[in-house]
PDB file of C-alpha atoms in Angstrom:
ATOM      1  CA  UNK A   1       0.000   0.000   0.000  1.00  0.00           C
ATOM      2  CA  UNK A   2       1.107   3.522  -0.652  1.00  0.00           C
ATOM      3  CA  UNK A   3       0.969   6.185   1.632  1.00  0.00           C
ATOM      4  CA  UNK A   4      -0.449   9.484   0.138  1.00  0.00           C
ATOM      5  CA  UNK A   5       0.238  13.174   1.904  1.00  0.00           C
ATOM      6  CA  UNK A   6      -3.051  14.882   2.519  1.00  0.00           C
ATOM      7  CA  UNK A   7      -4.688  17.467  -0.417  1.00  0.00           C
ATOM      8  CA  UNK A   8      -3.047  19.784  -1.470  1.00  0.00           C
ATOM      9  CA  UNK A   9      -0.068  19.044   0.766  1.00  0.00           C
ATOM     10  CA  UNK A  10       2.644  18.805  -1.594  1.00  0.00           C
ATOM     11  CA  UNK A  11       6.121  19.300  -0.589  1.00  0.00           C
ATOM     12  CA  UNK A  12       4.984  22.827   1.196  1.00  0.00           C
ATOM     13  CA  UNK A  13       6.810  20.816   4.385  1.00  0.00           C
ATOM     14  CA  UNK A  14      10.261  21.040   3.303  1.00  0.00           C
ATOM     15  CA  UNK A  15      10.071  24.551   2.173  1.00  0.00           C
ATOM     16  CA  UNK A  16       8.151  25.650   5.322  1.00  0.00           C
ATOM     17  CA  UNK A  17      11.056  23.752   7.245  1.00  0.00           C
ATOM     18  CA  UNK A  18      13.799  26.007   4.856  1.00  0.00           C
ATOM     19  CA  UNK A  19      12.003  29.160   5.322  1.00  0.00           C
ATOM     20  CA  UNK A  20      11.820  28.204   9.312  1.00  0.00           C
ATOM     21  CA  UNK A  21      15.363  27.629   9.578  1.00  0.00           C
ATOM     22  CA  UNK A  22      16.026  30.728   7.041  1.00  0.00           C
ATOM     23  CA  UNK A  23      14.047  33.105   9.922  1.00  0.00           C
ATOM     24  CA  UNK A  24      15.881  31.271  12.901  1.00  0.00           C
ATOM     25  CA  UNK A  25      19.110  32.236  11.019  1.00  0.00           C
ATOM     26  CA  UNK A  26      18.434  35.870  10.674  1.00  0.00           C
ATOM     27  CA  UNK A  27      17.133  35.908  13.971  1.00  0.00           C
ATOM     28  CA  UNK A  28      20.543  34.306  15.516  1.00  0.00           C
ATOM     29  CA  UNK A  29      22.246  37.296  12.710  1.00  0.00           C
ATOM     30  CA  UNK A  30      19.977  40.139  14.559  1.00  0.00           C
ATOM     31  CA  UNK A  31      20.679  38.333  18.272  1.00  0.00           C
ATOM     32  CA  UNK A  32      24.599  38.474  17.634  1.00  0.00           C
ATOM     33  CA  UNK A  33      24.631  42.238  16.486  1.00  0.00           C
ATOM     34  CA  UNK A  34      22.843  43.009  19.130  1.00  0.00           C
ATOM     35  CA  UNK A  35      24.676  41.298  21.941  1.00  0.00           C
ATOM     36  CA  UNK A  36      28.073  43.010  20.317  1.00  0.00           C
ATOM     37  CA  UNK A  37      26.401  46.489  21.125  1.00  0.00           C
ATOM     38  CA  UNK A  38      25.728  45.659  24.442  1.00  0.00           C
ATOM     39  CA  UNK A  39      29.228  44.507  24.997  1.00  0.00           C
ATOM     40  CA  UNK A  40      30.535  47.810  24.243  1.00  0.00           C
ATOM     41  CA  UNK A  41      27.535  49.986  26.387  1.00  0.00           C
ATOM     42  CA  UNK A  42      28.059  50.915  29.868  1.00  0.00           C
ATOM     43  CA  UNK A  43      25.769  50.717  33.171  1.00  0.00           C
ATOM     44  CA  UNK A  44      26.155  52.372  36.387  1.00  0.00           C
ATOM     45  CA  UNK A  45      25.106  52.110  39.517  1.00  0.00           C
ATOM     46  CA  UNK A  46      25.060  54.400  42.875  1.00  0.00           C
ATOM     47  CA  UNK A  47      24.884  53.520  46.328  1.00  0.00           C
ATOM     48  CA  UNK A  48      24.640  55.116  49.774  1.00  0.00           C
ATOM     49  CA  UNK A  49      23.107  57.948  48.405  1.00  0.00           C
ATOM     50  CA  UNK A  50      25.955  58.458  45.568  1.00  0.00           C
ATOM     51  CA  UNK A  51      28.926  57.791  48.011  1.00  0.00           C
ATOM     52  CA  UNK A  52      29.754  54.536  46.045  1.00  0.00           C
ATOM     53  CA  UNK A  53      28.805  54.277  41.947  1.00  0.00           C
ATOM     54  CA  UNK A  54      29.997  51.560  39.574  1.00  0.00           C
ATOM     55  CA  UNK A  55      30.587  51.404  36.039  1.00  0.00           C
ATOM     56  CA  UNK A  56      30.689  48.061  34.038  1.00  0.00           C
ATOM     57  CA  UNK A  57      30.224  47.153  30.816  1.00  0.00           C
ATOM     58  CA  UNK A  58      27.890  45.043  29.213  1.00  0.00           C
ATOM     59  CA  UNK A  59      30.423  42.358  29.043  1.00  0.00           C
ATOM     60  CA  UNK A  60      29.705  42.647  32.870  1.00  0.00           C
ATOM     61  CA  UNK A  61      33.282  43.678  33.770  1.00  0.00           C
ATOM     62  CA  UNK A  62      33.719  46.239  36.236  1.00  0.00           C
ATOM     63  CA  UNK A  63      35.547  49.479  34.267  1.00  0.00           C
ATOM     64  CA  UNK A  64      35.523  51.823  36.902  1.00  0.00           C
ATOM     65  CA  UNK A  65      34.590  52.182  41.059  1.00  0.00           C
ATOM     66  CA  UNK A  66      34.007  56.021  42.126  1.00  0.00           C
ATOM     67  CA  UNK A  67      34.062  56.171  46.067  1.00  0.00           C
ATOM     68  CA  UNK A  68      33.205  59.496  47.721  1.00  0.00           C
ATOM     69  CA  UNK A  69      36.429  60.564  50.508  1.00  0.00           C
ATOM     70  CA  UNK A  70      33.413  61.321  53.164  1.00  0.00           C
ATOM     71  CA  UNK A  71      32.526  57.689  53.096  1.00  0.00           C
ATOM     72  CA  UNK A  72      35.969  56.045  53.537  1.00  0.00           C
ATOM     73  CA  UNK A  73      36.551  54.658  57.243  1.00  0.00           C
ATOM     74  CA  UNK A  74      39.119  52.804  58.354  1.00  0.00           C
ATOM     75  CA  UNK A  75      37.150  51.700  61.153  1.00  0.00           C
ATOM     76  CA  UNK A  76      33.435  50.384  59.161  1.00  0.00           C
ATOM     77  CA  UNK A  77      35.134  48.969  56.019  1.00  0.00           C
ATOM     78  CA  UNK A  78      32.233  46.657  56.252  1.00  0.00           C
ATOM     79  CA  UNK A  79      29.938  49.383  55.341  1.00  0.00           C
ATOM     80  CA  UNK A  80      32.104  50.449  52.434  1.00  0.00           C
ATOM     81  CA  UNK A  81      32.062  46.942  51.485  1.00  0.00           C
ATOM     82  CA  UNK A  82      28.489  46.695  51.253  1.00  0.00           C
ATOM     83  CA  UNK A  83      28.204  49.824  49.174  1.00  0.00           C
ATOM     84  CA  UNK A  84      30.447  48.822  46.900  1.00  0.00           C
ATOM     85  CA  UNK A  85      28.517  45.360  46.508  1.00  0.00           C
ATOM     86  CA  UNK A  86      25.047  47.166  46.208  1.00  0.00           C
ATOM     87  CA  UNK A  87      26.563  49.549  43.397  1.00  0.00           C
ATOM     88  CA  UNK A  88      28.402  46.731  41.403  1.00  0.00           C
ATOM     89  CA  UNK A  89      25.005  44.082  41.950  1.00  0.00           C
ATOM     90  CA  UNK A  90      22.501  47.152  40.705  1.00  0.00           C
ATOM     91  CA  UNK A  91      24.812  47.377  37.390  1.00  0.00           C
ATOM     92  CA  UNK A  92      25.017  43.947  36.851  1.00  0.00           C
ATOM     93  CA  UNK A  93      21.555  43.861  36.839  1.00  0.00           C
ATOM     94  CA  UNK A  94      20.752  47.104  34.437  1.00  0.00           C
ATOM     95  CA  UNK A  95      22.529  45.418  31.739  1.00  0.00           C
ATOM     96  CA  UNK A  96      21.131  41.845  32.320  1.00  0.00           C
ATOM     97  CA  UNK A  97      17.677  43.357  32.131  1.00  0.00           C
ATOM     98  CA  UNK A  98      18.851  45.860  29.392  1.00  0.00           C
ATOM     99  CA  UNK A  99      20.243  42.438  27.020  1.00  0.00           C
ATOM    100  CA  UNK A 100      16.781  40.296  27.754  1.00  0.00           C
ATOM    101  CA  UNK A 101      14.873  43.264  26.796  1.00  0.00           C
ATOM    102  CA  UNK A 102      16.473  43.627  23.354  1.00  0.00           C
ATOM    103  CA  UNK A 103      16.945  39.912  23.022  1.00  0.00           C
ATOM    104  CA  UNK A 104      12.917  39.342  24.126  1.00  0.00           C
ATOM    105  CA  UNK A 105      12.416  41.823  21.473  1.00  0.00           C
ATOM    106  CA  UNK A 106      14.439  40.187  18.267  1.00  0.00           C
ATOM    107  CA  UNK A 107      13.061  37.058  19.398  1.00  0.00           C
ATOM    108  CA  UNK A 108       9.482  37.669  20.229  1.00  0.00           C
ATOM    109  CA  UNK A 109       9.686  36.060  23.297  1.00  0.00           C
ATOM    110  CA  UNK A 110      10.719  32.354  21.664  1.00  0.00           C
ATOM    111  CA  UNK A 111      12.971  30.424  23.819  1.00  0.00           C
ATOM    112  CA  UNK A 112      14.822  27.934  21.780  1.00  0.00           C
ATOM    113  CA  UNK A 113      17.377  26.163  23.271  1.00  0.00           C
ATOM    114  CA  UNK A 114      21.247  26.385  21.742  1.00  0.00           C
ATOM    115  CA  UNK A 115      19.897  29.335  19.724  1.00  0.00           C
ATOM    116  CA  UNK A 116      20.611  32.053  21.743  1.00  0.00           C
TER     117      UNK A 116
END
């Protein structure tokens, strides 16, 4: 017996399958782009009121550390500790948020696995 492929169902699989994999492609094109402008954008971050205020970049490396004279105490450096902490953290996060914004947007939301 030979099996048949519904009406009108030609070989419209294979080229949906080519034109699938064509729009993942340019999506993956759009994703890398993008990601290599975020590398190169800064975040920063204050804390304590400005005495502490980070800079990374979106490669999430830290490129600079400002710390305000007032706050420096030889006898808390806990405190400046945590400020320092709360300033780097609240960057990191900006540009996390900032790269699954833009990536949310080229991808619509799709979550595929190895794609991205």
């Amino acid at each position: 017996m030979k099996a048949r492929l519904p009406k009108g169902y030609n070989n419209a699989g294979a080229a949906n399958i080519q034109q699938l994999a064509r729009q993942a492609q340019k999506m993956q094109e759009e994703m890398d782009a993008a990601n290599k402008e975020l590398e190169v954008k800064e975040y920063s971050a204050t804390s304590g009121g400005g005495a502490v205020t980070a800079t990374i970049t979106g490669k999430l490396e830290i490129k600079s550390l400002d710390i305000q004279k007032d706050v420096v105490d030889p006898e808390d450096i806990d405190m400046l500790s945590d400020l320092i902490i709360a300033s780097v953290n609240e960057a990191i996060r900006k540009a996390q948020d900032e790269k699954s914004e833009t990536m949310d947007k080229i991808s619509g939301g799709l979550n595929v696995p190895g794609l991205f």
